[in-house]
Coordinates of C-alpha atoms in Angstrom, one line a residue:
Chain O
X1 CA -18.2 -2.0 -2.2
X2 CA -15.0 -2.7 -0.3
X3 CA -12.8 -5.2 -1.6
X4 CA -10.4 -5.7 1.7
X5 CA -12.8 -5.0 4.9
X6 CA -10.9 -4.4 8.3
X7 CA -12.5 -3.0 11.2
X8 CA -11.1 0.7 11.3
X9 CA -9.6 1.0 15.5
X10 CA -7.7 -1.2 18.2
X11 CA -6.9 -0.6 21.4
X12 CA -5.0 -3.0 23.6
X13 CA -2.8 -2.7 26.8
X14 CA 0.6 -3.3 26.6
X15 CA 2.4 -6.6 26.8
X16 CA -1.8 -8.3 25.7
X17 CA -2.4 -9.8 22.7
X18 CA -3.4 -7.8 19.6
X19 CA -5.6 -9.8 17.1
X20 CA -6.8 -7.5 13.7
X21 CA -8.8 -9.0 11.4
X22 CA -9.3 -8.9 7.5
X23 CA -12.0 -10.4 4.8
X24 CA -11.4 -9.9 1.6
X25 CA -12.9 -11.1 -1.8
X26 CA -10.8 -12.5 -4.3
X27 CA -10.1 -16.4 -4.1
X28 CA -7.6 -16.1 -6.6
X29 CA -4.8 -13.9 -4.6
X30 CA -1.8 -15.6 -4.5
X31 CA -0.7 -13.9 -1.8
X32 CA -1.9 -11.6 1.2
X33 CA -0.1 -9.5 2.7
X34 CA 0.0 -7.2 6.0
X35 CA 1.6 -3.8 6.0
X36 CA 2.7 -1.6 8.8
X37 CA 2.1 2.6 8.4
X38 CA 3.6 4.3 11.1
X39 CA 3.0 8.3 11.4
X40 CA 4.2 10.3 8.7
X41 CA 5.9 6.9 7.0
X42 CA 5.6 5.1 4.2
X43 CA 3.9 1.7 4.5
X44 CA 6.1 -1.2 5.5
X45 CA 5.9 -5.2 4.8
X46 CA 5.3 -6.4 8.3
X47 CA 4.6 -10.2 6.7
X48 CA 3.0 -12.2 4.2
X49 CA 1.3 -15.5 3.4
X50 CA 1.2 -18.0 0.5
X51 CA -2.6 -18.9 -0.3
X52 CA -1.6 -22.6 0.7
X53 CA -1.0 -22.1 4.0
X54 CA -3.5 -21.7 6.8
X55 CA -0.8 -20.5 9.0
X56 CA 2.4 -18.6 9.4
X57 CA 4.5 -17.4 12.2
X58 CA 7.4 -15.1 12.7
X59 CA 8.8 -14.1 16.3
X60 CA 5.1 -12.1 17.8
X61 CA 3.4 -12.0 14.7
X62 CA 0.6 -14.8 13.9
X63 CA -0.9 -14.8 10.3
X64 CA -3.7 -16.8 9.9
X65 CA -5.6 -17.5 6.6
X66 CA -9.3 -19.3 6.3
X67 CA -9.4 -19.1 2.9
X68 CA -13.3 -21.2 2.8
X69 CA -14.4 -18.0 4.7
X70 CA -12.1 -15.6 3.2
X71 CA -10.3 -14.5 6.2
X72 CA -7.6 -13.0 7.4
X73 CA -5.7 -12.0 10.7
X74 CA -2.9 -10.9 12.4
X75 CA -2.0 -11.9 16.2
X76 CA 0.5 -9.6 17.6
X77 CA 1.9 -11.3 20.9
X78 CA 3.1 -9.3 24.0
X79 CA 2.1 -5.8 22.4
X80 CA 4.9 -3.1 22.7
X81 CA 4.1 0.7 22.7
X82 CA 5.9 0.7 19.4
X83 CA 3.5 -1.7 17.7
X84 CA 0.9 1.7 17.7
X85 CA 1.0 2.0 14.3
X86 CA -1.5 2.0 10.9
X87 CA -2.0 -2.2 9.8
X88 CA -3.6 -2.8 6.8
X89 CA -4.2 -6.1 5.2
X90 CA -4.1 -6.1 1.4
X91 CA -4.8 -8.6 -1.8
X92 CA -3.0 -9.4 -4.6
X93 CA -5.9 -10.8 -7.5
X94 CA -4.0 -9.6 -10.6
X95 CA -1.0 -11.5 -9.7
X96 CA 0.3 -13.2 -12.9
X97 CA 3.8 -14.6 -11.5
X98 CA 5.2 -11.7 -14.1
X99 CA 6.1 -9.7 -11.6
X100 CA 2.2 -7.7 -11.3
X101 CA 1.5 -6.4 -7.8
X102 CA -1.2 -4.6 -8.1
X103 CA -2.3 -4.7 -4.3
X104 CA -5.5 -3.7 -3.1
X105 CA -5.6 -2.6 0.5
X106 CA -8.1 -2.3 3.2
X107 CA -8.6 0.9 5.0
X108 CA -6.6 -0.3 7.7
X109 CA -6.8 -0.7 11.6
X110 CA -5.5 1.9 13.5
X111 CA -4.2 -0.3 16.8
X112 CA -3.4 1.9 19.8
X113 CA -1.5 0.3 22.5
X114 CA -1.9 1.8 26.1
X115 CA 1.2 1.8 28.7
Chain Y
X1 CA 19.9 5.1 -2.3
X2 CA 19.0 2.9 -0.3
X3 CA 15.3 3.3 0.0
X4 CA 12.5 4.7 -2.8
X5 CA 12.6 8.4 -2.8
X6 CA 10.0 10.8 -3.4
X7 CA 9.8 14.3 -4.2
X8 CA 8.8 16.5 -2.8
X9 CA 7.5 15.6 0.1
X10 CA 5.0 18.0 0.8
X11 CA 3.4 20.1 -2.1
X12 CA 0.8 22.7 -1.7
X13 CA -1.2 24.0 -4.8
X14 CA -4.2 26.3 -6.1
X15 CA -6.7 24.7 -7.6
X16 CA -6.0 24.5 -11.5
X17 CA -2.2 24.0 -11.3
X18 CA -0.3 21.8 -12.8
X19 CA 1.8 19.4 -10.7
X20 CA 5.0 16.9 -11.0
X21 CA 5.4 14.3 -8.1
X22 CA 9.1 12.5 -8.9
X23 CA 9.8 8.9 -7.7
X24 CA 12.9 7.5 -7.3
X25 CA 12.6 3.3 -7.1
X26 CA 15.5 0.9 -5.8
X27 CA 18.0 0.1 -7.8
X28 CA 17.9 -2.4 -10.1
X29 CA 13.9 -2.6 -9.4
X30 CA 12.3 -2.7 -12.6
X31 CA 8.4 -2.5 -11.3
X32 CA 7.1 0.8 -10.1
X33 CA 3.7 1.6 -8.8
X34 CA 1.9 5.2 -7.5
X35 CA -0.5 4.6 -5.5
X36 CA -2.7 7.3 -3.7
X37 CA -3.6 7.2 -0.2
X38 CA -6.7 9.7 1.0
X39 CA -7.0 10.5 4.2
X40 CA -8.4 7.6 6.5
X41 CA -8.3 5.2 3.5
X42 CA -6.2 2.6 2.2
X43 CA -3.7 2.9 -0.5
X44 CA -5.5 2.8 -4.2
X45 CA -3.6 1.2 -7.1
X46 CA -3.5 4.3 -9.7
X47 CA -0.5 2.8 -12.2
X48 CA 2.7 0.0 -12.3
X49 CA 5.1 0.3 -14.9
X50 CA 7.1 -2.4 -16.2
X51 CA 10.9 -1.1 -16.9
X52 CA 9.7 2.1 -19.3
X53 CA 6.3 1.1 -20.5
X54 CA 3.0 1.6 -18.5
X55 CA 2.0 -2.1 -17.8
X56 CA -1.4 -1.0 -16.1
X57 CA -2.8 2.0 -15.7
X58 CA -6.4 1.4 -15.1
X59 CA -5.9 2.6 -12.1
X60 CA -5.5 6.5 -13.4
X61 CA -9.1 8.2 -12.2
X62 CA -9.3 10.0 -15.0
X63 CA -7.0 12.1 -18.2
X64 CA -5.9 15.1 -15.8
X65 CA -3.8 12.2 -15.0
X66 CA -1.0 11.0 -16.7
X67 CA 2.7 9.1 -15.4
X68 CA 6.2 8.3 -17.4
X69 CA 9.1 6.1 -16.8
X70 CA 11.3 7.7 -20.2
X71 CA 14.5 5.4 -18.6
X72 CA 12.9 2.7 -16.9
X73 CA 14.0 4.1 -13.6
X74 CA 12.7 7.8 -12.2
X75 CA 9.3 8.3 -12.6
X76 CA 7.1 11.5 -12.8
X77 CA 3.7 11.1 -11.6
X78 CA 2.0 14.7 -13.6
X79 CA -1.8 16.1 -12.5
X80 CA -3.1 18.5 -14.7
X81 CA -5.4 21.3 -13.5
X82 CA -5.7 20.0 -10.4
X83 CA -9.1 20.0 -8.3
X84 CA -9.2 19.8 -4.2
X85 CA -10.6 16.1 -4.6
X86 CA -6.6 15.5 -5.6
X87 CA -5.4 16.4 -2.2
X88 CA -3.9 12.9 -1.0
X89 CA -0.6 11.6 -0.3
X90 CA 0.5 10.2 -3.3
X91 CA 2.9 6.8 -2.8
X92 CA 5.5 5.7 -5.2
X93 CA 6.7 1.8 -4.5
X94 CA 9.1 -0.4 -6.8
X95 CA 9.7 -4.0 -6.2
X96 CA 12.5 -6.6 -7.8
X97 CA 9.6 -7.6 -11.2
X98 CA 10.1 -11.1 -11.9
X99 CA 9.1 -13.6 -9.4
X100 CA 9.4 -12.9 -5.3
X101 CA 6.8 -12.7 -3.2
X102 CA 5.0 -9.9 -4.3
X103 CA 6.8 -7.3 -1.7
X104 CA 6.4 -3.7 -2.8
X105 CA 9.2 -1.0 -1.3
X106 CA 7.3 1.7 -0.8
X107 CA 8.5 5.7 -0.3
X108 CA 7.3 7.6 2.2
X109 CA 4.8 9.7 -0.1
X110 CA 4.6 13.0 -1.2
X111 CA 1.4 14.9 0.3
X112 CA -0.6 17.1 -2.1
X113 CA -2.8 19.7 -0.8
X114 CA -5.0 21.6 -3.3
X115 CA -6.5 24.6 -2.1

């Protein structure tokens, strides 16, 4: 089965709130992580979070970690057209502080913002 | 360059041909990764070198698959006899190694289409 599980489509109006969400499997990732695919790019760091934190938050973007539920999301205030894009959410359990990233990823959500 | 760089970016083969996707990691990155992203799925770990030698490739779905990193830089990702179940976009990523926060750089991919 799935390792990272995020529902697969979004669609918001412009300048509402976006909230995707993640579960994932591993207690033992360090990290977790949400990346940004825009059409015919490569996949971009959008932000991270440190498995001690139950919270982060950088300019829109809301990361928020439940870590007794294994949970994951990202709140994306004031949605822009530009924000239409590929988010996944991805692991890192093989993280050894050696410098291994072997991520895995969730299918991603495909969020759609409407003018 | 500035960014990772993969070639080509587009590659369309017969079934049973042999294929060389080249990645091209940041400078001074000593981790590398290829990953391959089907279509509608997330990113799946295939192999992450560590400077020249393959730290991990449990990843690699089977012996028609092979990567090399001869100078700890460039890589060449090479598919042997390749089968339409190989058609993905292939994505190369590199990250600083030691320490960080587990970012991975990634290209933009080169798509393989095996007809």
């Amino acid at each position: 089965g799935e390792d990272v599980e995020q529902s697969l489509f979004l669609s918001v109006r412009e300048g509402d709130s976006s909230v995707i969400n993640c579960t994932y499997t591993d207690s033992s990732s360090t990290y977790l992580y949400w990346y940004k695919q825009e059409p015919g790019a490569g996949l971009q760091l959008l932000t991270y979070i440190f498995s001690n934190m139950d919270m982060k938050q950088d300019q829109r973007l809301t990361v928020l970690l439940n870590k007794k539920d294994k949970h994951l999301s990202l709140r994306i205030a004031d949605t822009q057209t530009g924000d239409s894009a590929i988010y996944f959410c991805a692991e890192n359990p093989t993280y050894s502080g050696a410098g291994s990233y072997q991520l895995t990823f969730g299918k991603g959500t495909k969020l759609s913002v409407i003018p | 360059g500035a960014g990772v760089s993969q070639t080509p970016s587009n590659k369309v083969t017969e079934k049973g041909k042999y294929v060389e996707l080249r990645c091209d990691p940041i400078s001074g990155h000593t981790a590398l990764y290829w990953y391959r992203q089907s279509l509608g799925q997330g990113p799946e770990f295939l192999i992450y070198f560590q400077g020249t030698g393959a730290a991990d490739d449990s990843g690699l779905p089977n012996d028609r698959f092979f990567a090399v990193r001869p100078e700890g830089s460039v890589s060449t990702l090479k598919i042997q006899r390749t089968e339409r179940g190989d058609s993905a976009v292939y994505l190369c990523a590199s990250s600083p190694g030691q320490g960080g926060t587990g970012e991975l750089f990634f290209g933009e991919g080169s798509r393989l289409t095996v007809l």
